[in-house]
RNA sequence: GGUUGGGUGGCUGAGUGGUCAAAAGCAACGGUCUGUAAAACCGUCGGGUUCUGCCCUUCGUAGGUUCAAAUCCUACCCCAACCA
């Protein structure tokens, strides 16, 4: 079996914050560069709900997330392979990271059974049974033909007692070894080269491992130390933001990051509120995905530099201003709060699209601010300013 | 002019003597949402309050019967359909 040092990670760090652990960089995949810290919108079922590729590109989205469990059940990964892969299928030519189905171990816990071999899921569509193993989940991702693959893991619920957390971690570690071995069988020759200008040329999908361990720092450390030995291109931090407190989250995150190598990307799975992005970038995270901007948009909640607003509120009925004057997204350039409020009240699909565009764009802008703060090396100052303004309306 | 049916909380609409401040849905209002089982879910929704309770006002209007009425009786007003 290969070791960590036997493979190259196509990730270059371009700037570091001197006062925090934040760093800016570029991760290269077969489909181009991803500038980190990055936010990746979620396209679970081969669609960032309500949006298309042009919407996402206009906002500068460089990578999206899709889901192996969901795509396996519908339309089927074999079908996707036959149709030329997920990129062609959904008309998205930039990077795609696929989650393994490990989150569904958590979110669909009543429909699955964990065994040593893998996870037996009962389909939430028709009740049919499907065994997901570390190995076949790699194969499914190969059929999907995504650019960044992820190991099947066990995302334990919160709260979990230590015994339960240890059990989840044990499976995650064991399965990681099996999944990564399967990845290297599927991609036998690593073809990643660093160019003279510092960029990388990547010819095949990348593999990320997942660090679990619930809220227990010693388990996070154990998980990170195990994962850092394995031949993967990057590290997911999983099993957080599932209901634990902010402090527990930060402690567990720091415990994991502290034992991960500097020169490979770290990806916090499932995080996306502006405050959380700042806090976790500060602790050394490079990549994020989250349902937050799109789900809350569909539910009428919109992010602004001055905090979140609920577009249905009576006060917006006659408000002719855009959501944000200086936003520049398609929704803000063209529509008033009054109109968006009306659309949402009326249950019009267009509100889902316009509010999702705004929220994703908002997070893309936030990531730009974060990257610039790292490059300018004034992270703490800019973070404080940003959060002060963002939270000002709450404090009243 | 007559016959029949009907008038219930912002709307639709249950309820036909007590368990009714009145089902349910909608709207409205507030909240939740973090690797999507989510265009979902949870509250509030006559007024007041010392609030797992108590008080006041309410089911077209006005009277009446009854220990007790949205529910029964009388008159009136209004609406719908049909007949002249």
Coordinates of C-alpha atoms (C1' of nucleotides) in Angstrom, one line a residue:
Chain A
X1 CA 0.0 0.0 0.0
X2 CA 1.1 3.5 -0.8
X3 CA 1.9 5.9 1.9
X4 CA 1.0 9.5 2.2
X5 CA 4.4 10.7 1.1
X6 CA 4.2 8.6 -2.1
X7 CA 1.6 10.8 -3.7
X8 CA 1.6 14.5 -4.6
X9 CA -1.3 16.8 -3.6
X10 CA -2.0 19.4 -6.3
X11 CA -2.5 22.1 -3.7
X12 CA -0.3 25.2 -3.4
X13 CA -0.6 27.6 -0.6
X14 CA -0.2 31.2 -1.9
X15 CA -0.6 33.2 1.3
X16 CA -0.7 32.7 5.0
X17 CA -2.1 34.7 7.8
X18 CA 0.7 35.4 10.3
X19 CA -1.6 35.8 13.3
X20 CA -4.0 32.9 12.7
X21 CA -3.9 29.5 10.9
X22 CA -5.7 30.9 7.9
X23 CA -4.2 30.3 4.5
X24 CA -5.1 31.0 0.9
X25 CA -4.2 28.6 -1.9
X26 CA -5.2 26.9 -5.1
X27 CA -6.3 23.3 -5.4
X28 CA -6.0 21.9 -9.0
X29 CA -8.3 19.2 -10.4
X30 CA -8.7 17.8 -13.8
X31 CA -11.1 20.6 -14.5
X32 CA -9.2 23.6 -13.3
X33 CA -8.2 25.6 -10.3
X34 CA -10.2 26.0 -7.1
X35 CA -9.1 29.1 -5.2
X36 CA -9.2 28.5 -1.5
X37 CA -10.7 29.2 1.0
X38 CA -13.6 28.1 -1.2
X39 CA -17.3 27.7 -0.8
X40 CA -18.9 24.9 -2.8
X41 CA -22.7 25.0 -3.4
X42 CA -24.5 21.7 -3.0
X43 CA -26.0 19.8 -5.9
X44 CA -27.1 16.7 -4.1
X45 CA -29.2 15.3 -7.0
X46 CA -27.1 16.7 -9.8
X47 CA -28.6 20.2 -9.4
X48 CA -27.9 23.1 -7.2
X49 CA -31.6 23.5 -6.5
X50 CA -33.2 26.2 -8.6
X51 CA -30.0 27.2 -10.4
X52 CA -28.2 26.2 -13.6
X53 CA -24.6 26.2 -14.7
X54 CA -24.8 29.8 -16.0
X55 CA -26.1 31.1 -12.7
X56 CA -23.2 29.4 -10.9
X57 CA -20.5 30.5 -13.3
X58 CA -21.7 34.1 -13.2
X59 CA -21.0 34.0 -9.4
X60 CA -17.6 32.5 -9.8
X61 CA -18.4 29.1 -8.5
X62 CA -15.4 26.8 -9.1
X63 CA -16.6 23.6 -7.6
X64 CA -19.9 22.1 -6.6
X65 CA -20.8 19.1 -4.4
X66 CA -22.9 16.2 -5.4
X67 CA -23.9 13.0 -3.6
X68 CA -23.0 9.4 -4.4
X69 CA -25.9 7.9 -2.4
X70 CA -28.5 10.0 -4.1
X71 CA -27.1 9.6 -7.6
X72 CA -26.7 5.9 -7.1
X73 CA -30.4 5.6 -6.3
X74 CA -31.4 8.0 -9.0
X75 CA -30.6 8.1 -11.9
X76 CA -28.1 5.4 -11.1
X77 CA -24.4 5.6 -11.4
X78 CA -24.3 3.0 -14.2
X79 CA -26.8 5.2 -16.0
X80 CA -24.6 8.2 -15.5
X81 CA -21.6 6.3 -16.8
X82 CA -23.5 5.3 -19.9
X83 CA -24.5 9.0 -20.4
X84 CA -21.0 10.2 -20.3
X85 CA -20.6 11.1 -16.7
X86 CA -22.1 13.7 -14.3
X87 CA -20.4 16.7 -15.9
X88 CA -21.9 16.1 -19.3
X89 CA -25.2 15.0 -17.8
X90 CA -25.8 18.2 -15.8
X91 CA -23.8 20.5 -18.1
X92 CA -21.2 21.5 -15.6
X93 CA -17.6 21.7 -16.8
X94 CA -15.9 22.8 -13.6
X95 CA -15.0 20.7 -10.6
X96 CA -17.4 18.3 -8.8
X97 CA -16.7 16.8 -5.5
X98 CA -18.9 13.9 -4.6
X99 CA -19.8 13.1 -1.0
X100 CA -19.8 9.4 -0.3
X101 CA -23.2 8.8 1.4
X102 CA -21.6 9.0 4.8
X103 CA -23.8 11.9 5.7
X104 CA -26.9 9.8 4.9
X105 CA -25.6 7.3 7.5
X106 CA -26.5 10.2 9.8
X107 CA -29.5 11.9 8.1
X108 CA -31.2 8.6 7.1
X109 CA -30.1 6.7 10.2
X110 CA -33.5 5.0 10.5
X111 CA -33.1 3.5 7.1
X112 CA -29.7 2.0 7.4
X113 CA -27.8 -0.7 9.2
X114 CA -24.1 -0.5 9.7
X115 CA -22.1 -3.7 9.4
X116 CA -18.4 -4.4 9.2
X117 CA -18.7 -4.7 5.5
X118 CA -20.5 -1.4 4.9
X119 CA -23.9 0.3 5.2
X120 CA -27.1 -1.4 4.2
X121 CA -29.5 1.3 3.1
X122 CA -33.1 1.0 2.6
X123 CA -33.9 3.3 -0.3
X124 CA -35.9 6.4 0.9
X125 CA -37.7 6.2 -2.5
X126 CA -39.0 2.7 -2.7
X127 CA -37.7 0.7 0.3
X128 CA -35.3 -1.5 -1.8
X129 CA -32.1 -2.5 -0.1
X130 CA -28.7 -1.5 -1.2
X131 CA -25.3 -2.3 0.3
X132 CA -22.8 0.5 0.2
X133 CA -19.2 -0.6 0.9
X134 CA -16.1 1.5 1.0
X135 CA -15.1 -0.2 -2.3
X136 CA -18.3 0.1 -4.3
X137 CA -18.7 3.7 -3.2
X138 CA -15.4 4.4 -4.9
X139 CA -16.6 2.5 -8.0
X140 CA -19.8 4.6 -8.0
X141 CA -17.8 7.8 -7.9
X142 CA -15.8 6.5 -10.7
X143 CA -19.0 5.9 -12.7
X144 CA -20.2 9.4 -11.8
X145 CA -16.8 10.6 -12.9
X146 CA -16.5 13.4 -10.4
X147 CA -13.2 15.1 -9.7
X148 CA -12.8 14.7 -6.0
X149 CA -13.8 11.5 -4.4
X150 CA -14.5 10.9 -0.7
X151 CA -14.3 7.8 1.4
X152 CA -17.4 6.2 2.9
X153 CA -17.5 7.2 6.5
X154 CA -19.7 6.9 9.6
X155 CA -21.1 10.3 10.6
X156 CA -22.3 9.8 14.1
X157 CA -25.1 11.8 15.6
X158 CA -24.7 14.4 18.2
X159 CA -24.7 14.0 21.1
X160 CA -22.9 10.6 20.9
X161 CA -21.3 9.1 24.0
X162 CA -17.6 8.2 23.6
X163 CA -18.3 4.6 23.0
X164 CA -20.6 5.4 20.0
X165 CA -18.1 7.9 18.7
X166 CA -15.3 5.4 19.0
X167 CA -17.4 2.8 17.1
X168 CA -18.1 5.3 14.3
X169 CA -14.4 6.2 14.2
X170 CA -13.3 2.6 14.1
X171 CA -15.4 1.9 11.0
X172 CA -14.4 5.2 9.4
X173 CA -10.7 4.4 9.8
X174 CA -11.1 0.8 8.6
X175 CA -13.2 1.8 5.7
X176 CA -10.9 4.6 4.8
X177 CA -8.1 2.1 4.3
X178 CA -10.3 0.0 2.1
X179 CA -11.6 2.9 0.1
X180 CA -8.2 4.4 -0.5
X181 CA -6.8 1.0 -1.6
X182 CA -9.7 0.8 -4.0
X183 CA -9.0 4.3 -5.3
X184 CA -5.4 3.4 -6.0
X185 CA -6.6 0.3 -7.8
X186 CA -9.0 2.4 -9.9
X187 CA -6.4 5.1 -10.5
X188 CA -3.2 3.0 -10.5
X189 CA -0.8 5.6 -11.8
X190 CA -0.8 9.0 -10.1
X191 CA -0.4 11.6 -12.8
X192 CA -0.1 14.9 -11.1
X193 CA 2.7 17.2 -12.0
X194 CA 3.7 20.6 -10.7
X195 CA 4.6 23.0 -13.5
X196 CA 7.4 25.5 -13.4
X197 CA 4.9 28.3 -12.6
X198 CA 3.7 26.5 -9.5
X199 CA 0.4 25.3 -10.9
X200 CA -0.4 21.7 -11.2
X201 CA -1.5 19.5 -14.0
X202 CA -3.9 16.8 -12.8
X203 CA -5.0 13.9 -15.1
X204 CA -7.4 12.0 -12.8
X205 CA -9.8 12.3 -9.9
X206 CA -8.4 13.2 -6.5
X207 CA -9.2 11.2 -3.3
X208 CA -10.0 12.8 0.1
X209 CA -10.1 10.9 3.4
X210 CA -12.5 11.8 6.2
X211 CA -11.5 12.6 9.8
X212 CA -14.2 11.7 12.3
X213 CA -14.2 11.5 16.1
X214 CA -17.4 13.5 17.1
X215 CA -16.7 16.2 19.7
X216 CA -13.9 14.4 21.4
X217 CA -10.5 16.0 20.9
X218 CA -8.5 12.8 21.6
X219 CA -10.6 10.9 19.0
X220 CA -10.1 13.7 16.5
X221 CA -6.4 13.5 17.1
X222 CA -6.4 9.8 16.7
X223 CA -8.4 10.1 13.4
X224 CA -6.1 12.8 12.0
X225 CA -3.0 10.9 12.9
X226 CA -4.4 7.9 11.2
X227 CA -5.5 9.7 8.1
X228 CA -2.3 11.7 7.7
X229 CA -0.5 8.4 7.0
X230 CA -2.8 7.4 4.1
X231 CA -2.2 8.3 0.5
X232 CA -4.9 10.9 -0.1
X233 CA -4.8 14.4 -1.6
X234 CA -6.9 16.1 1.0
X235 CA -8.7 15.8 4.3
X236 CA -12.4 16.1 5.1
X237 CA -13.5 17.1 8.6
X238 CA -16.8 15.3 9.0
X239 CA -19.3 14.7 11.7
X240 CA -19.4 18.4 12.9
X241 CA -22.1 21.0 12.6
X242 CA -24.6 18.2 13.4
X243 CA -26.0 19.9 16.5
X244 CA -23.0 20.4 18.8
X245 CA -22.2 23.8 20.3
X246 CA -19.9 26.3 18.6
X247 CA -17.2 25.8 21.2
X248 CA -17.3 22.0 20.9
X249 CA -17.1 22.3 17.2
X250 CA -14.1 24.6 17.3
X251 CA -12.3 22.4 19.8
X252 CA -12.9 19.3 17.8
X253 CA -11.9 21.0 14.6
X254 CA -8.7 22.4 16.1
X255 CA -7.8 19.0 17.5
X256 CA -8.0 17.5 14.1
X257 CA -6.4 20.3 12.1
X258 CA -3.5 20.3 14.5
X259 CA -2.4 16.9 13.4
X260 CA -3.0 17.2 9.6
X261 CA -0.2 18.1 7.3
X262 CA 0.1 21.7 6.2
X263 CA 0.4 21.2 2.5
X264 CA -2.8 19.4 1.8
X265 CA -6.3 20.9 1.7
X266 CA -8.7 20.6 4.6
X267 CA -12.4 20.5 3.9
X268 CA -15.0 21.1 6.5
X269 CA -18.0 19.1 5.4
X270 CA -21.4 20.9 5.7
X271 CA -20.6 24.4 7.0
X272 CA -21.8 27.6 5.5
X273 CA -23.0 30.4 7.8
X274 CA -20.8 33.4 7.4
X275 CA -19.7 33.4 11.0
X276 CA -18.7 29.7 10.8
X277 CA -16.7 30.3 7.6
X278 CA -14.6 33.0 9.3
X279 CA -14.1 30.9 12.5
X280 CA -13.1 27.8 10.6
X281 CA -10.8 29.5 8.0
X282 CA -9.1 31.1 11.0
X283 CA -8.5 27.5 12.3
X284 CA -7.0 26.4 9.0
X285 CA -9.8 25.1 6.9
X286 CA -9.7 25.6 3.1
X287 CA -12.9 24.2 1.7
X288 CA -16.5 24.3 2.7
X289 CA -19.8 23.1 1.3
X290 CA -23.3 23.8 2.7
X291 CA -26.9 23.5 1.9
X292 CA -27.4 26.7 4.0
X293 CA -27.5 29.4 1.3
X294 CA -29.9 27.5 -1.0
X295 CA -32.2 25.9 1.6
X296 CA -32.6 29.1 3.6
X297 CA -33.2 31.0 0.3
X298 CA -36.1 28.7 -0.5
X299 CA -37.4 29.3 2.9
X300 CA -37.2 33.1 2.4
X301 CA -34.1 33.9 4.5
X302 CA -31.6 36.1 2.9
X303 CA -28.1 37.0 4.0
X304 CA -26.8 40.6 3.9
X305 CA -23.7 42.3 5.2
X306 CA -25.9 43.6 8.0
X307 CA -27.3 40.2 9.0
X308 CA -30.0 37.9 7.8
X309 CA -33.4 39.2 6.7
X310 CA -36.7 37.4 6.2
X311 CA -37.9 38.5 2.8
X312 CA -41.6 37.9 3.6
X313 CA -41.7 40.4 6.4
X314 CA -44.3 43.0 6.2
X315 CA -41.7 45.8 6.2
X316 CA -40.4 44.7 2.7
X317 CA -43.8 44.8 1.0
X318 CA -43.2 48.3 -0.3
X319 CA -39.4 48.3 -0.1
X320 CA -38.1 49.2 -3.6
X321 CA -34.4 48.7 -2.7
X322 CA -32.6 45.6 -3.8
X323 CA -31.7 43.1 -1.1
X324 CA -28.3 44.8 -1.0
X325 CA -27.4 48.0 -2.8
X326 CA -23.8 47.0 -3.5
X327 CA -24.3 43.3 -4.2
X328 CA -24.2 43.0 -7.9
X329 CA -25.8 39.6 -8.1
X330 CA -28.5 39.1 -10.7
X331 CA -31.3 39.4 -8.1
X332 CA -29.9 42.6 -6.7
X333 CA -29.2 44.2 -10.0
X334 CA -32.8 43.6 -11.3
X335 CA -35.3 43.2 -8.5
X336 CA -36.7 45.0 -5.5
X337 CA -37.3 43.6 -2.0
X338 CA -41.0 44.3 -2.6
X339 CA -41.0 42.0 -5.6
X340 CA -39.0 39.3 -4.0
X341 CA -41.2 39.4 -1.0
X342 CA -44.2 39.1 -3.2
X343 CA -42.7 36.2 -5.1
X344 CA -41.9 34.3 -1.9
X345 CA -45.3 34.9 -0.4
X346 CA -46.9 33.7 -3.6
X347 CA -44.8 30.6 -3.7
X348 CA -43.4 31.4 -7.0
X349 CA -40.4 29.3 -8.2
X350 CA -38.6 32.4 -9.3
X351 CA -38.1 33.5 -5.7
X352 CA -36.2 30.2 -5.1
X353 CA -33.9 31.0 -8.0
X354 CA -33.4 34.7 -7.2
X355 CA -32.9 34.3 -3.5
X356 CA -30.6 31.3 -4.0
X357 CA -28.5 33.3 -6.4
X358 CA -28.2 36.1 -3.9
X359 CA -27.3 33.8 -1.0
X360 CA -24.7 31.9 -2.9
X361 CA -23.3 35.1 -4.4
X362 CA -23.2 36.5 -0.9
X363 CA -21.0 33.6 0.3
X364 CA -18.8 33.8 -2.8
X365 CA -18.2 37.5 -1.9
X366 CA -17.5 36.6 1.7
X367 CA -14.9 34.1 0.6
X368 CA -13.3 36.7 -1.6
X369 CA -13.1 39.1 1.4
X370 CA -11.6 36.3 3.4
X371 CA -9.0 35.4 0.8
X372 CA -8.1 39.0 0.4
X373 CA -7.7 39.4 4.2
X374 CA -5.3 36.5 4.2
X375 CA -3.4 37.9 1.3
X376 CA -3.2 41.3 3.0
X377 CA -2.4 39.6 6.2
X378 CA -5.1 41.5 8.2
X379 CA -7.4 38.6 8.8
X380 CA -8.3 39.3 12.4
X381 CA -9.1 42.9 11.7
X382 CA -11.2 42.3 8.7
X383 CA -13.0 39.4 10.4
X384 CA -13.8 41.6 13.4
X385 CA -15.2 44.3 11.1
X386 CA -17.2 41.9 9.0
X387 CA -18.8 40.1 12.0
X388 CA -19.4 43.3 13.9
X389 CA -21.5 44.6 11.0
X390 CA -23.1 41.2 10.3
X391 CA -24.2 40.8 13.9
X392 CA -25.0 44.5 14.6
X393 CA -28.7 44.0 14.0
X394 CA -28.9 41.0 16.4
X395 CA -27.4 42.9 19.3
X396 CA -30.2 45.5 19.5
Chain B
rG1 C1' -94.8 39.3 -3.6
rG2 C1' -94.1 33.7 -2.6
rU3 C1' -91.2 29.1 -1.6
rU4 C1' -86.8 26.9 -0.1
rG5 C1' -81.9 27.1 1.7
rG6 C1' -78.6 30.0 4.3
rG7 C1' -76.0 34.1 7.4
rU8 C1' -69.9 31.1 12.3
rG9 C1' -63.4 34.3 14.0
rG10 C1' -59.3 38.1 7.8
rC11 C1' -61.3 34.1 4.0
rU12 C1' -63.2 29.0 3.1
rG13 C1' -65.8 25.9 6.3
rA14 C1' -67.1 22.1 10.6
rG15 C1' -70.2 22.4 14.7
rU16 C1' -77.3 21.7 15.7
rG17 C1' -78.5 22.4 24.0
rG18 C1' -73.4 21.6 28.2
rU19 C1' -66.7 18.4 27.0
rC20 C1' -67.2 25.7 22.5
rA21 C1' -63.3 31.2 22.5
rA22 C1' -65.7 27.5 18.7
rA23 C1' -62.6 21.5 14.3
rA24 C1' -59.9 21.8 9.7
rG25 C1' -57.7 24.3 5.7
rC26 C1' -55.9 29.0 3.8
rA27 C1' -54.0 33.8 4.7
rA28 C1' -51.3 36.6 8.3
rC29 C1' -47.4 36.9 12.0
rG30 C1' -43.0 34.9 14.5
rG31 C1' -39.1 31.2 14.5
rU32 C1' -35.9 26.9 12.9
rC33 C1' -32.7 25.3 9.0
rU34 C1' -25.1 23.9 8.4
rG35 C1' -21.4 16.7 3.8
rU36 C1' -30.4 18.3 1.4
rA37 C1' -35.7 12.5 2.7
rA38 C1' -36.7 20.2 2.9
rA39 C1' -40.6 25.1 -2.5
rA40 C1' -39.7 21.7 4.6
rC41 C1' -40.7 22.0 9.7
rC42 C1' -42.3 24.4 14.5
rG43 C1' -45.1 28.1 17.1
rU44 C1' -48.9 32.2 17.4
rC45 C1' -53.4 33.5 15.4
rG46 C1' -60.9 37.6 19.6
rG47 C1' -59.2 40.9 23.9
rG48 C1' -57.0 41.2 28.8
rU49 C1' -54.2 38.9 32.4
rU50 C1' -50.9 37.6 38.4
rC51 C1' -51.0 32.5 32.1
rU52 C1' -50.6 24.3 32.5
rG53 C1' -55.2 29.1 35.3
rC54 C1' -58.7 33.3 35.5
rC55 C1' -61.8 37.4 33.5
rC56 C1' -64.3 40.0 29.4
rU57 C1' -66.5 40.1 24.5
rU58 C1' -67.9 36.9 20.3
rC59 C1' -71.2 32.5 15.9
rG60 C1' -76.6 38.5 11.1
rU61 C1' -79.7 42.0 14.7
rA62 C1' -83.1 42.3 18.8
rG63 C1' -85.8 39.7 22.3
rG64 C1' -87.2 35.0 24.7
rU65 C1' -87.0 29.6 26.7
rU66 C1' -83.4 27.0 29.8
rC67 C1' -79.4 25.8 35.5
rA68 C1' -76.9 26.2 30.6
rA69 C1' -77.7 28.6 23.6
rA70 C1' -73.5 29.2 17.8
rU71 C1' -77.1 25.3 18.6
rC72 C1' -84.4 25.7 20.6
rC73 C1' -88.5 29.8 19.9
rU74 C1' -90.3 34.8 18.0
rA75 C1' -89.6 39.2 15.1
rC76 C1' -86.6 41.8 12.0
rC77 C1' -82.4 42.6 8.5
rC78 C1' -79.4 40.5 4.7
rC79 C1' -77.8 36.7 0.9
rA80 C1' -78.7 32.7 -2.8
rA81 C1' -81.7 29.6 -5.9
rC82 C1' -86.4 28.8 -7.8
rC83 C1' -91.6 30.4 -8.6
rA84 C1' -94.8 34.6 -9.9

